PDB file of C-alpha atoms in Angstrom:
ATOM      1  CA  UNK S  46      -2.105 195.293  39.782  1.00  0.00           C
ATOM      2  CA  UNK S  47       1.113 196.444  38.446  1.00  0.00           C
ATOM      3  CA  UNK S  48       1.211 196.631  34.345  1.00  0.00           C
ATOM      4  CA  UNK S  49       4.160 194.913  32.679  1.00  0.00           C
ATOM      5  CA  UNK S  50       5.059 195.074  28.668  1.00  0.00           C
ATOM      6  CA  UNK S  51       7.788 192.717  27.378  1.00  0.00           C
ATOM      7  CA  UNK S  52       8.910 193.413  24.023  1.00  0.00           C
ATOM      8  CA  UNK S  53      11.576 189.996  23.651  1.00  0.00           C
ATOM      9  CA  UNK S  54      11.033 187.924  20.400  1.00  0.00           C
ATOM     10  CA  UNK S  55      12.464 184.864  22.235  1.00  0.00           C
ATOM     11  CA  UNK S  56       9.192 182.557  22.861  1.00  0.00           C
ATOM     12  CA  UNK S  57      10.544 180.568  25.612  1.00  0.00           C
ATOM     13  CA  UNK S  58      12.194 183.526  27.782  1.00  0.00           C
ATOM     14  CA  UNK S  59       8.764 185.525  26.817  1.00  0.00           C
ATOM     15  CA  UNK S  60       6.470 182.402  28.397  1.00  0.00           C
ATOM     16  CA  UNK S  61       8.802 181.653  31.225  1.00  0.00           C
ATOM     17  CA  UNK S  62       8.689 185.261  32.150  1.00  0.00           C
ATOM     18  CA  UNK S  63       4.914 185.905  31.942  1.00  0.00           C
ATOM     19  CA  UNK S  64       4.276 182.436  33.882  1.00  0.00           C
ATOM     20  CA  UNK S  65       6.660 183.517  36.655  1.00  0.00           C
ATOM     21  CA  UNK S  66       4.866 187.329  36.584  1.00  0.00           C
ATOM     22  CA  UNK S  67       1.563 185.823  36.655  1.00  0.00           C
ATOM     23  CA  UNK S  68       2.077 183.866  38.923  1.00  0.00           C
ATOM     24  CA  UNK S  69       3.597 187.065  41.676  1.00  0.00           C
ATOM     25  CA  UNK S  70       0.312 189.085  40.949  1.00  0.00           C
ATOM     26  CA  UNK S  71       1.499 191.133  37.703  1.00  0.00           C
ATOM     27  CA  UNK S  72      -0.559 191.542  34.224  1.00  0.00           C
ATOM     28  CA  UNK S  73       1.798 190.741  31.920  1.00  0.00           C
ATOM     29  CA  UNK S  74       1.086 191.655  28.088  1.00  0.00           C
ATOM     30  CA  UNK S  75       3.770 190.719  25.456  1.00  0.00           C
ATOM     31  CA  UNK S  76       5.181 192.195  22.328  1.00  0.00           C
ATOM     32  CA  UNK S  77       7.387 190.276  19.815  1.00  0.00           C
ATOM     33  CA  UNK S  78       9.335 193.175  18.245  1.00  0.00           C
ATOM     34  CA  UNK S  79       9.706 197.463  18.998  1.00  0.00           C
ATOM     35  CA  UNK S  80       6.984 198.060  16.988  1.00  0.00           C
ATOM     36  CA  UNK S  81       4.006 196.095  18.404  1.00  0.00           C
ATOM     37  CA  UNK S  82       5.260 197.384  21.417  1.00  0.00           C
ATOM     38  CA  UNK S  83       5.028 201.422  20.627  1.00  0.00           C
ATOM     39  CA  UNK S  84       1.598 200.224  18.936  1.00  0.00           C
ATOM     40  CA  UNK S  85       0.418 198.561  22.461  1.00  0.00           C
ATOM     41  CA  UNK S  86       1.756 201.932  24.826  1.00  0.00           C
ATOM     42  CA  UNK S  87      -0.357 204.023  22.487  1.00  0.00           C
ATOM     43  CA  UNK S  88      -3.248 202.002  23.146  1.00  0.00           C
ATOM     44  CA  UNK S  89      -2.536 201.451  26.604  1.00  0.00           C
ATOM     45  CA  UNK S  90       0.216 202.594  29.277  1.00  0.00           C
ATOM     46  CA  UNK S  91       1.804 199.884  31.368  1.00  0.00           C
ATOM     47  CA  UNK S  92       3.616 200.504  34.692  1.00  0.00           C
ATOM     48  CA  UNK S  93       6.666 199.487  33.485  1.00  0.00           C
ATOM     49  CA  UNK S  94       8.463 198.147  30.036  1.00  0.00           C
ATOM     50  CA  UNK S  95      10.755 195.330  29.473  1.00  0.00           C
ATOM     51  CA  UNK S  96      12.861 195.626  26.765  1.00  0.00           C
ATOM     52  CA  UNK S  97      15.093 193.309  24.670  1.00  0.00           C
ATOM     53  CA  UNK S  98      17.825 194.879  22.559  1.00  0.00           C
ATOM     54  CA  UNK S  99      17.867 192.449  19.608  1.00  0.00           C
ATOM     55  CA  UNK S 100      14.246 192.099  18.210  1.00  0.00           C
ATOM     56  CA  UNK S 101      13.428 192.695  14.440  1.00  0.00           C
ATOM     57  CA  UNK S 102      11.572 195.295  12.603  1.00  0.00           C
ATOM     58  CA  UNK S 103      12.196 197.866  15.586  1.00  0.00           C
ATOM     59  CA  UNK S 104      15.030 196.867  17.912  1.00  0.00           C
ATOM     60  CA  UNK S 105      15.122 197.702  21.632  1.00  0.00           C
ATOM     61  CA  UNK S 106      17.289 201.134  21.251  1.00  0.00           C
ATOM     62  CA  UNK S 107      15.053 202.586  19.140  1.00  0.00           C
ATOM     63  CA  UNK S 108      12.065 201.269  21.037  1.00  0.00           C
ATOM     64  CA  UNK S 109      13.585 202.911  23.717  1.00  0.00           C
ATOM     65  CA  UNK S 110      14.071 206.294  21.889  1.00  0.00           C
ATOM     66  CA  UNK S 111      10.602 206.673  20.466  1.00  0.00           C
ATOM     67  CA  UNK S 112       9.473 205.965  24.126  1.00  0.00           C
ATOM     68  CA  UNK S 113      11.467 208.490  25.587  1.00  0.00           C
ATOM     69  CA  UNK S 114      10.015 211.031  23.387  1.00  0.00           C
ATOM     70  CA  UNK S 115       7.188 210.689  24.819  1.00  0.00           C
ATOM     71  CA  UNK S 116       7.205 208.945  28.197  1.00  0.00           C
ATOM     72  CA  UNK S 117       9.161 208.604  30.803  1.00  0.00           C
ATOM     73  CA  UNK S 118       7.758 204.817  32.076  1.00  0.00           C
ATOM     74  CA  UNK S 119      10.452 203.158  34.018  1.00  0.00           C
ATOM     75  CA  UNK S 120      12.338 201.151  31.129  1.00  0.00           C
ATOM     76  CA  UNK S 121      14.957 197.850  32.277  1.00  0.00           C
ATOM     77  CA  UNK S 122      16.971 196.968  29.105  1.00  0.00           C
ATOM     78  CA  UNK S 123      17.836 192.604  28.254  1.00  0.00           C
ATOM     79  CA  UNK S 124      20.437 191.684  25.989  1.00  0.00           C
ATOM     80  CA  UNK S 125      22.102 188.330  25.535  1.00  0.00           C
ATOM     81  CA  UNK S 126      25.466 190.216  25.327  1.00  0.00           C
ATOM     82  CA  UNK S 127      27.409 191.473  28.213  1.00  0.00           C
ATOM     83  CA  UNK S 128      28.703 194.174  26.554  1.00  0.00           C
ATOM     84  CA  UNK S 129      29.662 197.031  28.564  1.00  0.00           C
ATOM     85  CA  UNK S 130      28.850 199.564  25.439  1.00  0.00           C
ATOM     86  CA  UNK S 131      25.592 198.156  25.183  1.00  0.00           C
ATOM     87  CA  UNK S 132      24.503 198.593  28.666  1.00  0.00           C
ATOM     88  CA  UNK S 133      25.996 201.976  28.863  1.00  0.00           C
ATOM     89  CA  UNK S 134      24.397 203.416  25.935  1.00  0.00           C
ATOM     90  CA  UNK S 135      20.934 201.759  27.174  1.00  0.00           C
ATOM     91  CA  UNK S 136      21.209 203.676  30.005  1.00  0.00           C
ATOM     92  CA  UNK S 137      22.614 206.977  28.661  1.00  0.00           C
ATOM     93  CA  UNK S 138      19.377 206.693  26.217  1.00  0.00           C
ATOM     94  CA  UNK S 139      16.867 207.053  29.347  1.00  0.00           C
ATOM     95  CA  UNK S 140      16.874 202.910  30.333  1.00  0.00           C
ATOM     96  CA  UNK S 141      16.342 202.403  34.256  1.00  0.00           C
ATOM     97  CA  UNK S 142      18.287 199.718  34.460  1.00  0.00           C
ATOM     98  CA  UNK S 143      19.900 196.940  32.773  1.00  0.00           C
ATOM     99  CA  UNK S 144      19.927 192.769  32.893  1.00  0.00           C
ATOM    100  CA  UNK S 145      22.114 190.462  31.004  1.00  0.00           C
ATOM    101  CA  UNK S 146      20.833 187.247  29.336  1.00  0.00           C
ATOM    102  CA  UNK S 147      20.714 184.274  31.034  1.00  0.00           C
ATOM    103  CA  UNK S 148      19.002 185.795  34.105  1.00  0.00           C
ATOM    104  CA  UNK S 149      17.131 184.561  37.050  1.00  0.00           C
ATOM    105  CA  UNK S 150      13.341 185.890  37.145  1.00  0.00           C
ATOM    106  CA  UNK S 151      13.571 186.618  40.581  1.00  0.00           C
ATOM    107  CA  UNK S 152      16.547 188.973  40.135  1.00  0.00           C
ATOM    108  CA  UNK S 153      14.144 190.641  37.426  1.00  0.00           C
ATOM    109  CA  UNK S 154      11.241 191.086  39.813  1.00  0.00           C
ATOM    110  CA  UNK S 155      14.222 192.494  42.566  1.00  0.00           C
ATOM    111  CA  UNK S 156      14.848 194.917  40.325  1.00  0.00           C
ATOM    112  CA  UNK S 157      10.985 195.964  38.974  1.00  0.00           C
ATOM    113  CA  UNK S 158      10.212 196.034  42.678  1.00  0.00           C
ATOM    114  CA  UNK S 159      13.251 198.510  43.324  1.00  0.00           C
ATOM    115  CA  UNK S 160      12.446 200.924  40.528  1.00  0.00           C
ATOM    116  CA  UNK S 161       8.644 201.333  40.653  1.00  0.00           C
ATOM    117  CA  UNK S 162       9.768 202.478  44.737  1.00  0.00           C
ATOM    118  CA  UNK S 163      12.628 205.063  43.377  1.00  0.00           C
ATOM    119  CA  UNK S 164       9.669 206.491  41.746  1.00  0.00           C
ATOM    120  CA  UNK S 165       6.996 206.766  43.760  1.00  0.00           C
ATOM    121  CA  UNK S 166       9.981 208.550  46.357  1.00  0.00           C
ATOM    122  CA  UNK S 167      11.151 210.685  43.763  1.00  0.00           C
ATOM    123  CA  UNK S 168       7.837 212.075  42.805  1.00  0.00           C
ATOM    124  CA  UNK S 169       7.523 212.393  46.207  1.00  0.00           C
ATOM    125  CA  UNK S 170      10.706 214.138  47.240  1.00  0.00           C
ATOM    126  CA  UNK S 171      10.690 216.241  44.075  1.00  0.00           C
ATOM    127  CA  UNK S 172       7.571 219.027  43.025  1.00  0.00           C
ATOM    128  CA  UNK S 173       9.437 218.925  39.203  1.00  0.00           C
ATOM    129  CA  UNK S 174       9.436 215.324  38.332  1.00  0.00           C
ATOM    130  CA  UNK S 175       7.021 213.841  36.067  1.00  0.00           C
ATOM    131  CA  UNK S 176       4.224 211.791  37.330  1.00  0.00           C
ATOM    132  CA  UNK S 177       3.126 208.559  35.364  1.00  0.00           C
ATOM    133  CA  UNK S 178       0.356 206.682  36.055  1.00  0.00           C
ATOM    134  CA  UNK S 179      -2.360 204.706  34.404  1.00  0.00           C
ATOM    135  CA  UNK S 180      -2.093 205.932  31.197  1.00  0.00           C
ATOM    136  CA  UNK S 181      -1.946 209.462  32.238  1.00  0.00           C
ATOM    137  CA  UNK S 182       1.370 211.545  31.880  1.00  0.00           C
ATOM    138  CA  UNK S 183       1.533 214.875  33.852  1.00  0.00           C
ATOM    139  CA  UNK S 184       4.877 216.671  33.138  1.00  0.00           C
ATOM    140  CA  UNK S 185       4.757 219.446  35.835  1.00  0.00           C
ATOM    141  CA  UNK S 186       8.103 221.465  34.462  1.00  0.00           C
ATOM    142  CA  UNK S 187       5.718 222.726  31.747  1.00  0.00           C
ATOM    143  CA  UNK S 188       2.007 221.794  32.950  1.00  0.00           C
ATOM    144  CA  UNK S 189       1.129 219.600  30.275  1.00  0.00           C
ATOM    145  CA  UNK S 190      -1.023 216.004  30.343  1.00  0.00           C
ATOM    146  CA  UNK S 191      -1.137 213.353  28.176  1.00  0.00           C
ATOM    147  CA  UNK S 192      -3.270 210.656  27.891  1.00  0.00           C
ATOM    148  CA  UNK S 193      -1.960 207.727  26.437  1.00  0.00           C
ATOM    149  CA  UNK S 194       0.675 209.546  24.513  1.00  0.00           C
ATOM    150  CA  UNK S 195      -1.903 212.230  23.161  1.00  0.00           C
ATOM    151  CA  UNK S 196      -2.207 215.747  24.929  1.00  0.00           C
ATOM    152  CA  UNK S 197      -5.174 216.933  26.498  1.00  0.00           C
ATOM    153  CA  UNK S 198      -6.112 220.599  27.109  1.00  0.00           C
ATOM    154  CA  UNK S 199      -7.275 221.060  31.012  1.00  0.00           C
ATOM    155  CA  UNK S 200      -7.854 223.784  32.496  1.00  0.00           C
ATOM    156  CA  UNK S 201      -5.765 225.497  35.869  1.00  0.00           C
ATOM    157  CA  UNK S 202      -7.855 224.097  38.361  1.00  0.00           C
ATOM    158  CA  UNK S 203      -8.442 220.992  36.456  1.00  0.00           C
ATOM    159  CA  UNK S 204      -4.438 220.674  36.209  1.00  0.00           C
ATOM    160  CA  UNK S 205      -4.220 221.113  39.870  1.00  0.00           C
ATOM    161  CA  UNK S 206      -6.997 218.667  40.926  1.00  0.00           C
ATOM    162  CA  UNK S 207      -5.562 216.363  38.876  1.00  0.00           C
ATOM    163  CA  UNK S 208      -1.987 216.618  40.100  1.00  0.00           C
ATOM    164  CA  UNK S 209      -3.051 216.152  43.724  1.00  0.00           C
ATOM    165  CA  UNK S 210      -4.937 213.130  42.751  1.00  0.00           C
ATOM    166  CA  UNK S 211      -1.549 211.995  41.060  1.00  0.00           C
ATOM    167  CA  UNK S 212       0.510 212.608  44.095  1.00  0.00           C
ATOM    168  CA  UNK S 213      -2.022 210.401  46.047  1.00  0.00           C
ATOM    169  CA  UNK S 214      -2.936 207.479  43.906  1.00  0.00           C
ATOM    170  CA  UNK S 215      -5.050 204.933  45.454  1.00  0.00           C
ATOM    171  CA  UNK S 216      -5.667 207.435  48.264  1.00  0.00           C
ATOM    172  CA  UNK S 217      -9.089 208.890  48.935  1.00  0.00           C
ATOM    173  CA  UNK S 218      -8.588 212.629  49.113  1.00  0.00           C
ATOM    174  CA  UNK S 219     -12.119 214.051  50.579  1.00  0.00           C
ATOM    175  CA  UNK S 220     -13.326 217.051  49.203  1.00  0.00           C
ATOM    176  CA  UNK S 221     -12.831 219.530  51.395  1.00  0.00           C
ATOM    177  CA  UNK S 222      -8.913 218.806  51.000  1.00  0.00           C
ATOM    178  CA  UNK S 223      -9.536 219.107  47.463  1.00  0.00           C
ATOM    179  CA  UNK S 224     -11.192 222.281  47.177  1.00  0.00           C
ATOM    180  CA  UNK S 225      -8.302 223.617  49.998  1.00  0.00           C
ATOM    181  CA  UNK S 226      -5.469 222.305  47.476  1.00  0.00           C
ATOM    182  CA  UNK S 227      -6.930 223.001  43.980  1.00  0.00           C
ATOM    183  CA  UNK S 228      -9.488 225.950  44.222  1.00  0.00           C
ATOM    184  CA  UNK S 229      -7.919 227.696  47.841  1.00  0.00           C
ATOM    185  CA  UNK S 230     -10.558 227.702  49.469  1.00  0.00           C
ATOM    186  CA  UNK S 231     -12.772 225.817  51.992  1.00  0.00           C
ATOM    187  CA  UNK S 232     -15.812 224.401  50.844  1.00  0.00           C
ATOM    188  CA  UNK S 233     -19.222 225.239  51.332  1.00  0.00           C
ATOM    189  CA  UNK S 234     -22.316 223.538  51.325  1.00  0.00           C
ATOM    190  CA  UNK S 235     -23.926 224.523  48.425  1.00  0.00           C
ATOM    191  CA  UNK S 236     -20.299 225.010  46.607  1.00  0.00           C
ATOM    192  CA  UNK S 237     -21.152 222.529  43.293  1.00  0.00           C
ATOM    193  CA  UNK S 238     -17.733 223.809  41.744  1.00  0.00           C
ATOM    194  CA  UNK S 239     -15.275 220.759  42.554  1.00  0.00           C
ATOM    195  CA  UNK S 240     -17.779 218.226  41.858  1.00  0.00           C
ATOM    196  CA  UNK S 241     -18.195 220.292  38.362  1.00  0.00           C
ATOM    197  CA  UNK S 242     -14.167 220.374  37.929  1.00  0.00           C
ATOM    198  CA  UNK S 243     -14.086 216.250  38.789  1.00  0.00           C
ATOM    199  CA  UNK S 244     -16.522 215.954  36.427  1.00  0.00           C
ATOM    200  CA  UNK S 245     -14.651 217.726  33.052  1.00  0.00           C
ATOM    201  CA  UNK S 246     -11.844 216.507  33.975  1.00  0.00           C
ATOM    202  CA  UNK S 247     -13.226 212.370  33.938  1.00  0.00           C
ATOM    203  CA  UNK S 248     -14.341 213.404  30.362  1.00  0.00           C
ATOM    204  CA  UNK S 249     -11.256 214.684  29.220  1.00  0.00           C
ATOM    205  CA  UNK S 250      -9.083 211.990  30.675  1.00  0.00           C
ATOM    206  CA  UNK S 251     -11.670 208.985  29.927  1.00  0.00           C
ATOM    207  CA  UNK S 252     -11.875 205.345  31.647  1.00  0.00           C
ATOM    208  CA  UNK S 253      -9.006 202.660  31.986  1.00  0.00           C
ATOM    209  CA  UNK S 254      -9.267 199.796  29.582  1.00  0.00           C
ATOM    210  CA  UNK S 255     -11.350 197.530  31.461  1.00  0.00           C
ATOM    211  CA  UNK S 256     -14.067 200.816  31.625  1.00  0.00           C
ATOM    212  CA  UNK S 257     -13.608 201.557  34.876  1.00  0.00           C
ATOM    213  CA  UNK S 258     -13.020 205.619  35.296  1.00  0.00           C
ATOM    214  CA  UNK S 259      -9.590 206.492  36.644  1.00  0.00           C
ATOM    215  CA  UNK S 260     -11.306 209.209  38.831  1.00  0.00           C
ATOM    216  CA  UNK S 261     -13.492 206.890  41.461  1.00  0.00           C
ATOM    217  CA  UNK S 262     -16.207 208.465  43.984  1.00  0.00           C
ATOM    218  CA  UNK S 263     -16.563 207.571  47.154  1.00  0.00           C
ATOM    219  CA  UNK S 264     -19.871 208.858  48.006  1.00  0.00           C
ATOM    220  CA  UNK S 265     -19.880 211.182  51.271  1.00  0.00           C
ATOM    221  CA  UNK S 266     -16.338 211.040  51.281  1.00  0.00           C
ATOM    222  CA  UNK S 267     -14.668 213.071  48.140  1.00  0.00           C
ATOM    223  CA  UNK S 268     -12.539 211.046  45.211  1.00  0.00           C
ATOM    224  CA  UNK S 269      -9.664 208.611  44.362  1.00  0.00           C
ATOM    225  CA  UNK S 270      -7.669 208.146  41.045  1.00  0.00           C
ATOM    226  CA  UNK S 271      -7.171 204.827  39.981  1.00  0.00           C
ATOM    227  CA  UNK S 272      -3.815 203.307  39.978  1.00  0.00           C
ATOM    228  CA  UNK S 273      -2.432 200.289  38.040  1.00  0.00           C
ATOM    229  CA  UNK S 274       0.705 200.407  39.745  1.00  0.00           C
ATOM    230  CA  UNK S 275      -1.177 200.084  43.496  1.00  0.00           C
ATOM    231  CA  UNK S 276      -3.945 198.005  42.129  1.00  0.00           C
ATOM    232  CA  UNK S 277      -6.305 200.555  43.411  1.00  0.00           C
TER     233      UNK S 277
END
């Protein structure tokens, strides 16, 4: 199930969107200003953010700032103005896209639909790009992983398990493929090493909210990492 934050302090925009979400399969969680939602995507990384320009305490640019800093979640940017400044410098700040107030929810979910696919091609097409999923931020230019905003220390092989894991969400990889990809070289039968590998690296990135570990077993088989974006 894909993850959605909205950070809008209008009520009845907030409820109509969440009904309509609900209602097409998506958990929606909602933030009234910036800073409840930076305090919610240190808790918890959604799939994707929604963000409303003019909110108090913390308004949607420098929501948008303080996330970039640290994430690079797909970001769509709502004002009530049409300004052509304001949607310009939302997207020169790192937004994904951009929707002017009124709007029709259906255009919105176009447009969610559109740029969770750019990014599951692009971390396809490209070996650089960051890879963002479940809470878990792998940043492959400089081999670092965060987990929920914090970083975590792996190892090399635990880096590489868990980056083929992240290529494949939702995907069982078996472990033979696995130990091929991460370790280079073919499993044997008394080989205990990738099971001991899976096994730091669950502790070190932890469960998903609902306690469920993002690393899954399939018993005979090998392993599969949990994605909110699939609904794995």
């Amino acid at each position: 199930m894909v993850k959605l934050l909205l950070a809008d302090d209008d009520a009845r925009l907030s409820d109509l969107i969440k009904e309509y979400f609900d209602g097409e399969g998506y958990e929606v969680a909602h933030a009234w200003n910036g800073r409840e939602a930076l305090e919610f995507m240190a808790a918890e990384m959604p799939d994707i953010v929604i963000l409303d320009v003019m909110m108090p305490e913390l308004d949607g640019f420098e929501t948008l700032k303080q996330i970039r800093n640290k994430s690079s979640v797909p970001v769509i940017m709502l004002t009530a103005k049409g300004d052509d400044i304001d949607r310009i410098l939302g997207l020169e700040m790192g937004a994904d896209d951009y929707l002017s107030k009124p709007f029709n929810p259906r255009e919105l979910l176009a447009r969610i639909k559109a740029i969770l696919r750019r990014a599951s091609q692009e971390r396809e097409d490209d070996p650089t790009a960051d890879i963002d999923l479940s809470g878990v931020l792998l940043r492959r230019k400089d081999r670092t992983v965060y987990l929920e905003g914090e970083l975590v220390e792996l190892t090399t092989s635990e880096y590489t398990l868990l980056e083929c894991m992240l290529m494949a969400p939702g995907q069982v990889l078996t472990k033979q493929e696995l130990s091929e990809k991460a370790l280079g070289r073919k499993l044997t039968m008394y080989d205990r090493s990738l099971d001991m590998h899976i096994s730091n690296l669950r502790k070190k990135i932890g469960n998903l909210e609902n306690g469920d570990p993002r690393i899954k077993t399939v018993r005979g088989v090998g392993y599969i990492f949990v994605s909110n974006e699939l609904g794995a």
